[in-house]
GROMACS .gro file of C-alpha atoms in nm:
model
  210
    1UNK     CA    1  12.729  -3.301   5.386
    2UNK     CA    2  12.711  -3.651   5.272
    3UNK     CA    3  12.725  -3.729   4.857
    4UNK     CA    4  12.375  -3.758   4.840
    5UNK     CA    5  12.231  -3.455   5.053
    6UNK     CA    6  12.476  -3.223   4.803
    7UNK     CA    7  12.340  -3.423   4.501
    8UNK     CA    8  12.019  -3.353   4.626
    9UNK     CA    9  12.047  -2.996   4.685
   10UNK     CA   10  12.188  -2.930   4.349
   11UNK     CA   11  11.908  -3.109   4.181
   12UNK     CA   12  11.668  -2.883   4.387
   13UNK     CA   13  11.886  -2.580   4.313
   14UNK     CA   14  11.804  -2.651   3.909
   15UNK     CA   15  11.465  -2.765   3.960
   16UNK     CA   16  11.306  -2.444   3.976
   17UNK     CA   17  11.467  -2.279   3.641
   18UNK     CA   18  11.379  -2.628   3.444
   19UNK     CA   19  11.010  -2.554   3.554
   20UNK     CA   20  11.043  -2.189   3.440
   21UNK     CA   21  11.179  -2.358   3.051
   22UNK     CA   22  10.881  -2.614   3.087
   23UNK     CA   23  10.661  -2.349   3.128
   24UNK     CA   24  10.781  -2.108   2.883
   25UNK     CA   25  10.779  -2.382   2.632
   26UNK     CA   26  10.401  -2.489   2.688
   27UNK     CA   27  10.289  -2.118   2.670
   28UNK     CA   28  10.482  -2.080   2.362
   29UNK     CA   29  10.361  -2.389   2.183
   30UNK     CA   30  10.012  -2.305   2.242
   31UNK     CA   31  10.034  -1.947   2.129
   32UNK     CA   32  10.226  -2.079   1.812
   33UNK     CA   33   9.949  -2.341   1.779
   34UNK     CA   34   9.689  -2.004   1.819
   35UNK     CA   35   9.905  -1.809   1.598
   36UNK     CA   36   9.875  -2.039   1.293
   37UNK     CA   37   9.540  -2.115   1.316
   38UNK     CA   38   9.425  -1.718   1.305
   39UNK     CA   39   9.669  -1.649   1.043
   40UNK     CA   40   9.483  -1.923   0.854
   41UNK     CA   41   9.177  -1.763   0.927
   42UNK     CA   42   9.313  -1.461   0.820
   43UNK     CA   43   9.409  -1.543   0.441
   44UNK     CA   44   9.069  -1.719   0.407
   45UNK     CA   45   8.884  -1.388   0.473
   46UNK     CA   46   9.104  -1.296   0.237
   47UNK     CA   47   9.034  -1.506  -0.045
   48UNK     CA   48   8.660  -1.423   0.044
   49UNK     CA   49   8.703  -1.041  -0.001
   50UNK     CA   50   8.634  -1.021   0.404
   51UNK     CA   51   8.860  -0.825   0.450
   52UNK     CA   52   8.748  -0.608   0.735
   53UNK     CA   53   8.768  -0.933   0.885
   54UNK     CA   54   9.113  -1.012   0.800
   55UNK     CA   55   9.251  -0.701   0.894
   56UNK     CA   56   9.104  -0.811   1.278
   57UNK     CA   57   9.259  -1.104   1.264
   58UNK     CA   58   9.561  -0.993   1.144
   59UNK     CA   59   9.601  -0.792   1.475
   60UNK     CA   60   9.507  -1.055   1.685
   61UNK     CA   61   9.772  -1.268   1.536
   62UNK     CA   62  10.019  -0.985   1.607
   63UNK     CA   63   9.972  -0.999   1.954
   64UNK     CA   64   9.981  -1.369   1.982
   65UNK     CA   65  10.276  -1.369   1.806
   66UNK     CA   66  10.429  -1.091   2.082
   67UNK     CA   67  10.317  -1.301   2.343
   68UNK     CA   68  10.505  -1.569   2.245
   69UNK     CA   69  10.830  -1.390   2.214
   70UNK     CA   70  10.787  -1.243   2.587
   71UNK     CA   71  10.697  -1.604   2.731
   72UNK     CA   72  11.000  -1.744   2.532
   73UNK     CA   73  11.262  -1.468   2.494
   74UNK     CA   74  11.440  -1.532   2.856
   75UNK     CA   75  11.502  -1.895   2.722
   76UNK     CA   76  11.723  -1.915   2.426
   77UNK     CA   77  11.704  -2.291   2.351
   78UNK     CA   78  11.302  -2.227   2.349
   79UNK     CA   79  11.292  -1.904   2.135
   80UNK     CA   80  11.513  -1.990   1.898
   81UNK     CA   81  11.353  -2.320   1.821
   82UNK     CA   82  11.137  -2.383   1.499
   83UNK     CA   83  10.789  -2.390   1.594
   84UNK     CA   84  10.853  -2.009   1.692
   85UNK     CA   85  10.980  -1.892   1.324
   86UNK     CA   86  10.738  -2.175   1.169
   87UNK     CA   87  10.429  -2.005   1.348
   88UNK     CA   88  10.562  -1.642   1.258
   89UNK     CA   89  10.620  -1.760   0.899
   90UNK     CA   90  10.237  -1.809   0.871
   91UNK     CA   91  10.184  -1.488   1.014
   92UNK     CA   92  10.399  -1.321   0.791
   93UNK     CA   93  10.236  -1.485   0.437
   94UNK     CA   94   9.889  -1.389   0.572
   95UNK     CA   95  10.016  -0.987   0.659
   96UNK     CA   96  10.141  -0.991   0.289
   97UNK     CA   97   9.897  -1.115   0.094
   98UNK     CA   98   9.631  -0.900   0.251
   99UNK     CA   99   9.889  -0.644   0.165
  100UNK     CA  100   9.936  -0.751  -0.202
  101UNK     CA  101   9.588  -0.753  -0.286
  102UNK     CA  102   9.475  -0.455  -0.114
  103UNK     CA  103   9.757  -0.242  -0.289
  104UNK     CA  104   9.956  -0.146   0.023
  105UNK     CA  105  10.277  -0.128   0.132
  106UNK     CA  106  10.453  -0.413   0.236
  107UNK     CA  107  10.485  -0.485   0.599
  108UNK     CA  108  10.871  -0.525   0.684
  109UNK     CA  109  10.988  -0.771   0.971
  110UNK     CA  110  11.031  -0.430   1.202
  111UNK     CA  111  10.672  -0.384   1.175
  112UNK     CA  112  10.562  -0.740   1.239
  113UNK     CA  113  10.828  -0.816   1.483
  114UNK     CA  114  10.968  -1.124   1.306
  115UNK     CA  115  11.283  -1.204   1.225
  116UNK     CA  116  11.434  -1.245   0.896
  117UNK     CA  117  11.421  -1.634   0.837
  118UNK     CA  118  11.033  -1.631   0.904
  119UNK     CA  119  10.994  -1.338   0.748
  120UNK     CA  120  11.170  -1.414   0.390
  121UNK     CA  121  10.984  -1.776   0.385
  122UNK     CA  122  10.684  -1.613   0.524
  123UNK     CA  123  10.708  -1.416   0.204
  124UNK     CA  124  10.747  -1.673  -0.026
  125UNK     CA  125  10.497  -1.905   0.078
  126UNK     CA  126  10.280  -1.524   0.062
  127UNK     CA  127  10.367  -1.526  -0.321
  128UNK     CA  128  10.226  -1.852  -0.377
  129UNK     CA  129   9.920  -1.795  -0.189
  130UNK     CA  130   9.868  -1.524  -0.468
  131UNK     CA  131   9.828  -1.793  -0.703
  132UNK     CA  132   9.444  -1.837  -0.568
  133UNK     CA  133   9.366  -1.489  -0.569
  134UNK     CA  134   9.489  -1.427  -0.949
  135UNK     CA  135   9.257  -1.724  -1.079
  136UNK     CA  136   9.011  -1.517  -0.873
  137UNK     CA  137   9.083  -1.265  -1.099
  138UNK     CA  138   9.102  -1.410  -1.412
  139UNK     CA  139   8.751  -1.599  -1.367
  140UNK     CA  140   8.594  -1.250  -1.323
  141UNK     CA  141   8.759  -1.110  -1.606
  142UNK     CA  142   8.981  -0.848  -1.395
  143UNK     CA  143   9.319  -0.983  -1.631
  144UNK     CA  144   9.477  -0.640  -1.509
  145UNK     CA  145   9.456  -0.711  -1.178
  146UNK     CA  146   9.551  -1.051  -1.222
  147UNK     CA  147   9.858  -0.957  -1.382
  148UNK     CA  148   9.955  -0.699  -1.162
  149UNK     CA  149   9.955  -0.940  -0.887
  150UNK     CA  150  10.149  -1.200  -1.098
  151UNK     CA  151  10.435  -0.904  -1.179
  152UNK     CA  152  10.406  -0.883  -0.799
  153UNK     CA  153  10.482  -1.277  -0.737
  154UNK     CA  154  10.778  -1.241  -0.999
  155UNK     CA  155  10.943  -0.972  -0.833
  156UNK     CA  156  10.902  -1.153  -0.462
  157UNK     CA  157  11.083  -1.413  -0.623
  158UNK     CA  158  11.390  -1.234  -0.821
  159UNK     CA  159  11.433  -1.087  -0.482
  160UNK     CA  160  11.432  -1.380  -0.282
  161UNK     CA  161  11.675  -1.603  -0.514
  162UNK     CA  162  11.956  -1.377  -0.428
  163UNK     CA  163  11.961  -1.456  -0.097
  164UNK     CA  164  12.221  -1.692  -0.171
  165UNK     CA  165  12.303  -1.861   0.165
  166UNK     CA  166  12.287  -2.223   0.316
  167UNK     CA  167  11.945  -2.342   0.411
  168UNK     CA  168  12.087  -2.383   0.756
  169UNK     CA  169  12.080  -2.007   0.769
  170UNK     CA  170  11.775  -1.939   0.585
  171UNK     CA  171  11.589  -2.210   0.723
  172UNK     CA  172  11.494  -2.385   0.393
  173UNK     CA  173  11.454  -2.029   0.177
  174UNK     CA  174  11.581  -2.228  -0.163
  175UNK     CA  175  11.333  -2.498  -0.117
  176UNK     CA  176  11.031  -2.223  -0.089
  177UNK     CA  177  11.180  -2.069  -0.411
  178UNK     CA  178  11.196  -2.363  -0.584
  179UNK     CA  179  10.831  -2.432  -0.518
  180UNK     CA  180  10.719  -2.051  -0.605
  181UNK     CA  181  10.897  -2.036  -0.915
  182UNK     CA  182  10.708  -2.340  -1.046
  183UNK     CA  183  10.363  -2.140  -0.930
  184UNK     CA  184  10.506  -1.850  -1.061
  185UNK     CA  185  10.540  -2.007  -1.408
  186UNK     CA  186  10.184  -2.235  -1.370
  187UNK     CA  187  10.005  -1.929  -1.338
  188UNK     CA  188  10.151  -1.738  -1.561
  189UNK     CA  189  10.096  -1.994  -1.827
  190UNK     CA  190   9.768  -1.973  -1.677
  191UNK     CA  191   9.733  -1.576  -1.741
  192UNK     CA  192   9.840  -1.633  -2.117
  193UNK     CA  193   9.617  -1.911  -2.180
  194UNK     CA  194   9.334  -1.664  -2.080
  195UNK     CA  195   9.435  -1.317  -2.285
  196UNK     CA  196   9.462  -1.563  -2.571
  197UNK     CA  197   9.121  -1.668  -2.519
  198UNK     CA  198   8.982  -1.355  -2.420
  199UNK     CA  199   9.147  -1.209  -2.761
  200UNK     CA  200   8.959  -1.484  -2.983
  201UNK     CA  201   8.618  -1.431  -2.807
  202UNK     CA  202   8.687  -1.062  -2.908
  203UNK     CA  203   8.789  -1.097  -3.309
  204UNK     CA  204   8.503  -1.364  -3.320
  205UNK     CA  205   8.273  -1.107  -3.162
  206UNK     CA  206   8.392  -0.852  -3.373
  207UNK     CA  207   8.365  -1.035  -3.691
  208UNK     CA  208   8.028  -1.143  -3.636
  209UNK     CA  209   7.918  -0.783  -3.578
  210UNK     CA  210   8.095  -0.706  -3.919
   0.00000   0.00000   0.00000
């Protein structure tokens, strides 16, 4: 066999399993693409109080998202690569905030199939999204509530920071902190401002029935 019939056949030998990585990687990008935009959807319904809705899309994001890891898992260069944990991530803050504001148990990575780097960003990126549903709150007066969630946020976070480990490992876990601690404190600045308020509208209320 001459130098270029072997280089040949060894080209055609690999061609087939770099068509099965091309294709895996298309079908995962897409479902990733799918996955983010109905976890989107998801914590909108959310912020609307739809959440009927949100649970429904919370499922079909589940699936997506175990679609993705079948297409990808027999190709470790493609299901280890970002855009997999990046998608998940979304998936993950959607699951928790509909869990935070409905009151029920957290979902852990077992139950949403995740692994732990989109899962503990997915939960701080979650936190902050709770920012929007305590003004929520506090607009319609429920301060309780809005506090709750707040205490909530705070303990996400004390959590979080002690998951001292390089961002290579966490995939960029300190720079979600840093951001959620500063919405963390915003809000509850926020919260204060408003039971101050609330307080004076009360005495001045009070007073003038005196």
């Amino acid at each position: 066999m001459s130098f270029q019939e072997r280089w040949s056949a060894i080209v055609s030998s690999i061609k087939p399993e770099m068509d099965g990585r091309h294709e895996a990687r298309e079908a995962g990008l897409q479902a990733c693409r799918k996955l983010i935009q109905v976890s989107s959807r998801c914590i909108r319904h959310i912020h609307r109080r739809q959440f009927d809705e949100a649970e429904a899309l919370l499922t079909e994001a589940r699936g997506i998202s175990k679609s993705a890891r079948a297409s990808m898992h027999p190709h470790p260069e493609i299901f280890y690569a970002p855009y997999l944990k990046d998608a998940e991530k979304e998936m993950v803050e959607a699951a928790a905030v509909l869990a935070l504001v409905r009151k029920q148990p957290l979902p852990s990575p077992d139950d949403l199939g995740v692994g732990a780097v989109a899962y503990l960003n997915g939960m701080g990126e979650a936190a902050s999204e709770c920012r929007r549903y305590v003004l929520d709150e506090m607009r319609m007066g429920s301060l309780s509530e809005a506090e709750r969630l707040l205490d909530q946020m705070d303990s996400i976070y004390s959590e979080l920071i002690t998951l001292d480990y390089p961002d290579q490992l966490t995939g960029g876990l300190r720079r979600t902190c840093d951001a959620l601690r500063a919405v963390i404190e915003r809000t509850r600045s926020d919260l204060t401002m408003t039971q101050v308020q609330r307080e004076l509208i009360d005495e001045l209320r009070a007073a003038k029935g005196d």
